Tab-separated table of C-alpha atoms in Angstrom:
chain	number	residue	atom	x	y	z
Q	44	ASP	CA	38.687	54.359	-117.232
Q	45	SER	CA	37.161	57.126	-115.484
Q	46	GLY	CA	33.816	55.408	-115.419
Q	47	VAL	CA	32.468	58.450	-116.383
Q	48	THR	CA	31.415	58.975	-120.331
Q	49	GLN	CA	30.826	62.872	-121.676
Q	50	THR	CA	29.888	62.962	-125.632
Q	51	PRO	CA	30.818	64.499	-127.973
Q	52	LYS	CA	34.521	64.158	-127.379
Q	53	HIS	CA	34.995	67.343	-130.043
Q	54	LEU	CA	31.928	70.042	-130.872
Q	55	ILE	CA	33.115	72.348	-133.483
Q	56	THR	CA	30.280	75.505	-134.075
Q	57	ALA	CA	29.990	78.844	-135.038
Q	58	THR	CA	29.036	81.966	-132.932
Q	59	GLY	CA	25.251	82.396	-131.551
Q	60	GLN	CA	24.497	78.870	-132.311
Q	61	ARG	CA	23.023	75.980	-128.783
Q	62	VAL	CA	25.325	73.176	-127.820
Q	63	THR	CA	23.907	70.237	-125.939
Q	64	LEU	CA	26.789	68.074	-124.015
Q	65	ARG	CA	26.023	64.938	-122.516
Q	66	CYS	CA	27.436	63.468	-119.225
Q	67	SER	CA	26.610	59.592	-118.082
Q	68	PRO	CA	28.532	59.318	-113.938
Q	69	ARG	CA	29.952	56.160	-112.264
Q	70	SER	CA	27.567	53.640	-111.788
Q	71	GLY	CA	26.394	54.734	-107.495
Q	72	ASP	CA	27.308	58.031	-107.822
Q	73	LEU	CA	24.513	60.812	-107.337
Q	74	SER	CA	26.549	64.178	-107.961
Q	75	VAL	CA	27.299	65.314	-110.992
Q	76	TYR	CA	29.756	68.601	-111.212
Q	77	TRP	CA	30.399	70.791	-114.420
Q	78	TYR	CA	33.901	72.373	-114.922
Q	79	GLN	CA	35.091	74.511	-117.555
Q	80	GLN	CA	38.953	74.547	-118.545
Q	81	SER	CA	40.089	77.460	-120.377
Q	82	LEU	CA	43.429	79.252	-121.100
Q	83	ASP	CA	42.393	82.155	-119.557
Q	84	GLN	CA	40.615	81.437	-116.321
Q	85	GLY	CA	41.926	77.491	-115.524
Q	86	LEU	CA	39.593	75.443	-114.446
Q	87	GLN	CA	35.907	76.628	-113.132
Q	88	PHE	CA	33.802	75.439	-111.403
Q	89	LEU	CA	30.340	75.903	-113.444
Q	90	ILE	CA	27.412	74.101	-111.711
Q	91	GLN	CA	26.339	70.582	-108.999
Q	92	TYR	CA	23.150	68.530	-109.282
Q	93	TYR	CA	22.766	65.800	-107.101
Q	94	ASN	CA	20.348	63.552	-107.144
Q	95	GLY	CA	18.271	65.318	-109.672
Q	96	GLU	CA	18.442	68.882	-107.686
Q	97	GLU	CA	20.740	71.479	-108.221
Q	98	ARG	CA	22.527	71.755	-105.422
Q	99	ALA	CA	25.708	74.507	-105.864
Q	100	LYS	CA	25.722	76.974	-108.846
Q	101	GLY	CA	29.620	77.794	-109.092
Q	102	ASN	CA	30.646	80.979	-112.314
Q	103	ILE	CA	27.897	79.351	-114.922
Q	104	LEU	CA	26.534	82.459	-117.501
Q	105	GLU	CA	22.979	83.238	-117.492
Q	106	ARG	CA	23.382	81.713	-121.204
Q	107	PHE	CA	24.567	78.090	-119.429
Q	108	SER	CA	21.911	75.538	-118.031
Q	109	ALA	CA	22.110	72.679	-117.321
Q	110	GLN	CA	19.955	69.378	-115.724
Q	111	GLN	CA	20.364	65.737	-114.382
Q	112	PHE	CA	17.847	63.657	-115.037
Q	113	PRO	CA	16.169	60.769	-113.654
Q	114	ASP	CA	18.798	57.508	-114.542
Q	115	LEU	CA	21.196	60.582	-113.128
Q	116	HIS	CA	22.481	61.356	-116.566
Q	117	SER	CA	23.338	64.938	-116.872
Q	118	GLU	CA	22.977	68.101	-120.098
Q	119	LEU	CA	24.642	71.101	-120.049
Q	120	ASN	CA	23.387	73.494	-122.393
Q	121	LEU	CA	25.493	76.344	-124.089
Q	122	SER	CA	23.448	78.931	-126.031
Q	123	SER	CA	24.387	81.987	-127.781
Q	124	LEU	CA	27.693	80.919	-128.048
Q	125	GLU	CA	30.367	83.586	-127.734
Q	126	LEU	CA	33.870	82.987	-129.098
Q	127	GLY	CA	35.522	83.028	-125.435
Q	128	ASP	CA	32.898	79.772	-124.684
Q	129	SER	CA	35.281	77.664	-126.996
Q	130	ALA	CA	36.861	75.576	-123.628
Q	131	LEU	CA	37.651	72.430	-122.216
Q	132	TYR	CA	34.725	71.329	-120.136
Q	133	PHE	CA	34.481	68.398	-118.019
Q	134	CYS	CA	31.599	66.497	-115.790
Q	135	ALA	CA	32.960	64.362	-112.912
Q	136	SER	CA	31.449	62.367	-110.996
Q	137	SER	CA	31.141	61.398	-106.993
Q	138	VAL	CA	28.485	59.674	-104.275
Q	139	GLY	CA	28.250	62.612	-103.342
Q	140	GLY	CA	26.294	64.720	-100.965
Q	141	ALA	CA	26.950	67.015	-97.198
Q	142	GLY	CA	29.867	65.405	-95.489
Q	143	SER	CA	30.861	62.742	-98.610
Q	144	ASN	CA	34.769	62.066	-98.366
Q	145	GLN	CA	34.906	60.877	-101.780
Q	146	PRO	CA	36.626	62.225	-104.683
Q	147	GLN	CA	35.100	63.261	-107.956
Q	148	HIS	CA	36.575	61.380	-111.057
Q	149	PHE	CA	36.195	63.371	-114.203
Q	150	GLY	CA	35.470	62.254	-117.296
Q	151	ASP	CA	37.869	63.086	-120.770
Q	152	GLY	CA	35.807	66.000	-121.383
Q	153	THR	CA	34.110	67.778	-124.578
Q	154	ARG	CA	36.636	70.596	-126.869
Q	155	LEU	CA	33.882	72.863	-128.167
Q	156	SER	CA	35.502	75.196	-130.368
Q	157	ILE	CA	33.583	78.188	-131.065
Q	158	LEU	CA	34.054	79.406	-134.642
W	42	ALA	CA	35.425	81.882	-100.421
W	43	GLN	CA	38.082	79.746	-100.469
W	44	THR	CA	41.886	80.165	-102.924
W	45	VAL	CA	44.399	78.194	-104.252
W	46	THR	CA	47.600	79.004	-104.963
W	47	GLN	CA	49.846	77.275	-106.873
W	48	SER	CA	53.416	79.812	-107.344
W	49	GLN	CA	55.013	77.588	-109.934
W	50	PRO	CA	54.131	77.874	-113.203
W	51	GLU	CA	56.874	75.069	-114.881
W	52	MET	CA	58.854	72.572	-113.875
W	53	SER	CA	61.477	70.440	-114.641
W	54	VAL	CA	63.180	67.431	-113.416
W	55	GLN	CA	65.734	64.497	-114.130
W	56	GLU	CA	64.067	61.216	-114.763
W	57	ALA	CA	64.592	58.837	-111.606
W	58	GLU	CA	64.909	62.465	-109.069
W	59	THR	CA	62.806	63.979	-106.962
W	60	VAL	CA	60.819	67.075	-107.331
W	61	THR	CA	58.517	68.649	-104.872
W	62	LEU	CA	55.728	71.215	-106.392
W	63	SER	CA	54.014	73.688	-103.769
W	64	CYS	CA	50.411	74.834	-102.926
W	65	THR	CA	49.416	77.127	-100.858
W	66	TYR	CA	45.112	77.434	-100.106
W	67	ASP	CA	43.211	80.344	-98.107
W	68	THR	CA	39.870	79.018	-96.000
W	69	SER	CA	38.448	79.940	-93.085
W	70	GLU	CA	37.283	76.043	-93.128
W	71	ASN	CA	37.922	73.664	-90.493
W	72	ASN	CA	37.223	70.706	-92.048
W	73	TYR	CA	38.224	69.930	-95.872
W	74	TYR	CA	39.790	68.061	-98.629
W	75	LEU	CA	42.836	69.087	-100.509
W	76	PHE	CA	43.845	67.214	-104.077
W	77	TRP	CA	46.004	66.493	-106.183
W	78	TYR	CA	44.983	66.262	-109.576
W	79	LYS	CA	47.014	65.503	-112.914
W	80	GLN	CA	46.275	66.308	-116.481
W	81	PRO	CA	48.485	64.465	-118.716
W	82	PRO	CA	48.609	65.822	-122.495
W	83	SER	CA	45.392	63.829	-123.166
W	84	ARG	CA	44.087	66.057	-120.778
W	85	GLN	CA	42.555	63.818	-118.750
W	86	MET	CA	42.153	64.553	-115.254
W	87	ILE	CA	43.867	61.433	-112.929
W	88	LEU	CA	43.594	61.781	-108.591
W	89	VAL	CA	46.727	61.513	-107.627
W	90	ILE	CA	45.884	61.617	-104.171
W	91	ARG	CA	44.094	63.403	-101.591
W	92	GLN	CA	44.763	64.712	-98.310
W	93	GLU	CA	41.852	65.195	-95.466
W	94	ALA	CA	42.476	67.821	-92.692
W	95	TYR	CA	41.761	66.760	-89.705
W	96	LYS	CA	44.578	64.069	-90.126
W	97	GLN	CA	47.709	64.629	-88.852
W	98	GLN	CA	49.384	62.184	-90.960
W	99	ASN	CA	50.458	62.506	-95.083
W	100	ALA	CA	49.182	60.883	-97.413
W	101	THR	CA	50.987	58.685	-99.527
W	102	GLU	CA	50.139	56.539	-102.875
W	103	ASN	CA	53.415	54.491	-103.850
W	104	ARG	CA	55.806	57.717	-105.333
W	105	PHE	CA	53.342	60.247	-103.816
W	106	SER	CA	53.616	61.985	-101.187
W	107	VAL	CA	52.004	64.931	-99.239
W	108	ASN	CA	53.479	67.524	-97.410
W	109	PHE	CA	50.440	69.548	-95.545
W	110	GLN	CA	50.867	71.507	-93.295
W	111	LYS	CA	47.616	72.991	-91.919
W	112	ALA	CA	48.020	75.986	-89.859
W	113	ALA	CA	50.397	77.004	-92.903
W	114	LYS	CA	47.705	76.200	-95.060
W	115	SER	CA	50.580	74.605	-97.229
W	116	PHE	CA	50.039	71.779	-99.434
W	117	SER	CA	52.757	70.823	-100.948
W	118	LEU	CA	53.844	67.488	-103.560
W	119	LYS	CA	56.337	64.935	-103.934
W	120	ILE	CA	57.168	63.147	-106.767
W	121	SER	CA	60.079	60.814	-106.093
W	122	ASP	CA	62.094	58.305	-108.498
W	123	SER	CA	60.523	61.028	-111.929
W	124	GLN	CA	58.792	58.841	-114.500
W	125	LEU	CA	58.871	60.136	-118.136
W	126	GLY	CA	54.851	58.943	-117.421
W	127	ASP	CA	54.905	61.986	-114.924
W	128	THR	CA	54.842	64.278	-117.074
W	129	ALA	CA	51.792	66.364	-116.820
W	130	MET	CA	50.044	69.585	-115.782
W	131	TYR	CA	49.903	69.335	-111.669
W	132	PHE	CA	46.659	70.910	-110.237
W	133	CYS	CA	45.861	71.164	-106.233
W	134	ALA	CA	42.861	71.257	-105.276
W	135	PHE	CA	41.005	71.809	-102.323
W	136	MET	CA	37.137	70.964	-101.568
W	137	PRO	CA	34.842	71.854	-97.984
W	138	LEU	CA	33.697	69.474	-96.408
W	139	TRP	CA	30.473	71.062	-95.369
W	140	GLY	CA	28.838	74.307	-96.602
W	141	GLY	CA	26.498	73.128	-99.364
W	142	SER	CA	28.498	71.962	-102.432
W	143	GLU	CA	31.302	69.311	-102.670
W	144	LYS	CA	32.903	71.536	-105.751
W	145	LEU	CA	36.612	71.601	-106.617
W	146	VAL	CA	38.508	74.984	-106.411
W	147	PHE	CA	41.367	74.840	-108.479
W	148	GLY	CA	44.533	76.628	-108.568
W	149	LYS	CA	46.363	77.338	-112.033
W	150	GLY	CA	48.278	74.323	-112.588
W	151	THR	CA	52.526	73.607	-112.139
W	152	LYS	CA	53.823	72.486	-115.746
W	153	LEU	CA	55.649	69.964	-114.611
W	154	THR	CA	58.128	68.646	-117.599
W	155	VAL	CA	60.652	65.051	-116.588
W	156	ASN	CA	63.602	64.324	-118.297
W	157	PRO	CA	65.244	61.983	-119.902
């Protein structure tokens, strides 16, 4: 058990819909990272939050947004869903911060299927 | 931008034997970390081993060890005494130490099958 909790484990929805993925980091971790794993793109970094503030953006579509709340849990919102958004979405957490040498620990992922 | 290349899409090994997975990376950074993550069929991402670029000594974790060649930008993973439970996708990942983000850059992965 990594200590990172992601809900739900599975989501099935239709094109055009909106979903919210939730992540609770490990106790003591301030950074939350979101990754997308798809067959064609592999594992891609989407976005990082550190202590409530956005720290870095990767290949995140404009239809996607995220936030980190005061209790440090994070949500990834995906809207106007397309078939190509079907993927496994991972949340990871770490102590974070510039120069941090602590590894990221991953949740079990949310499997999103768009029908 | 950093890139990570895993040139072996698939590998297989007999139980109890040794196997080496290759990884090369490209970066202009001098300080960074390298990781190997394992993803079994359960889809979890499990940290196997990590290496700090400023350390010359290769990291070791039980049956797992790395061969880190900084000048060659090479970071291979050796699995000794392979076990059936080692069957998984293995991802090599790079993380800059400085630069505004601790994001991981992953390779495409190597699918390892351990045969009985």
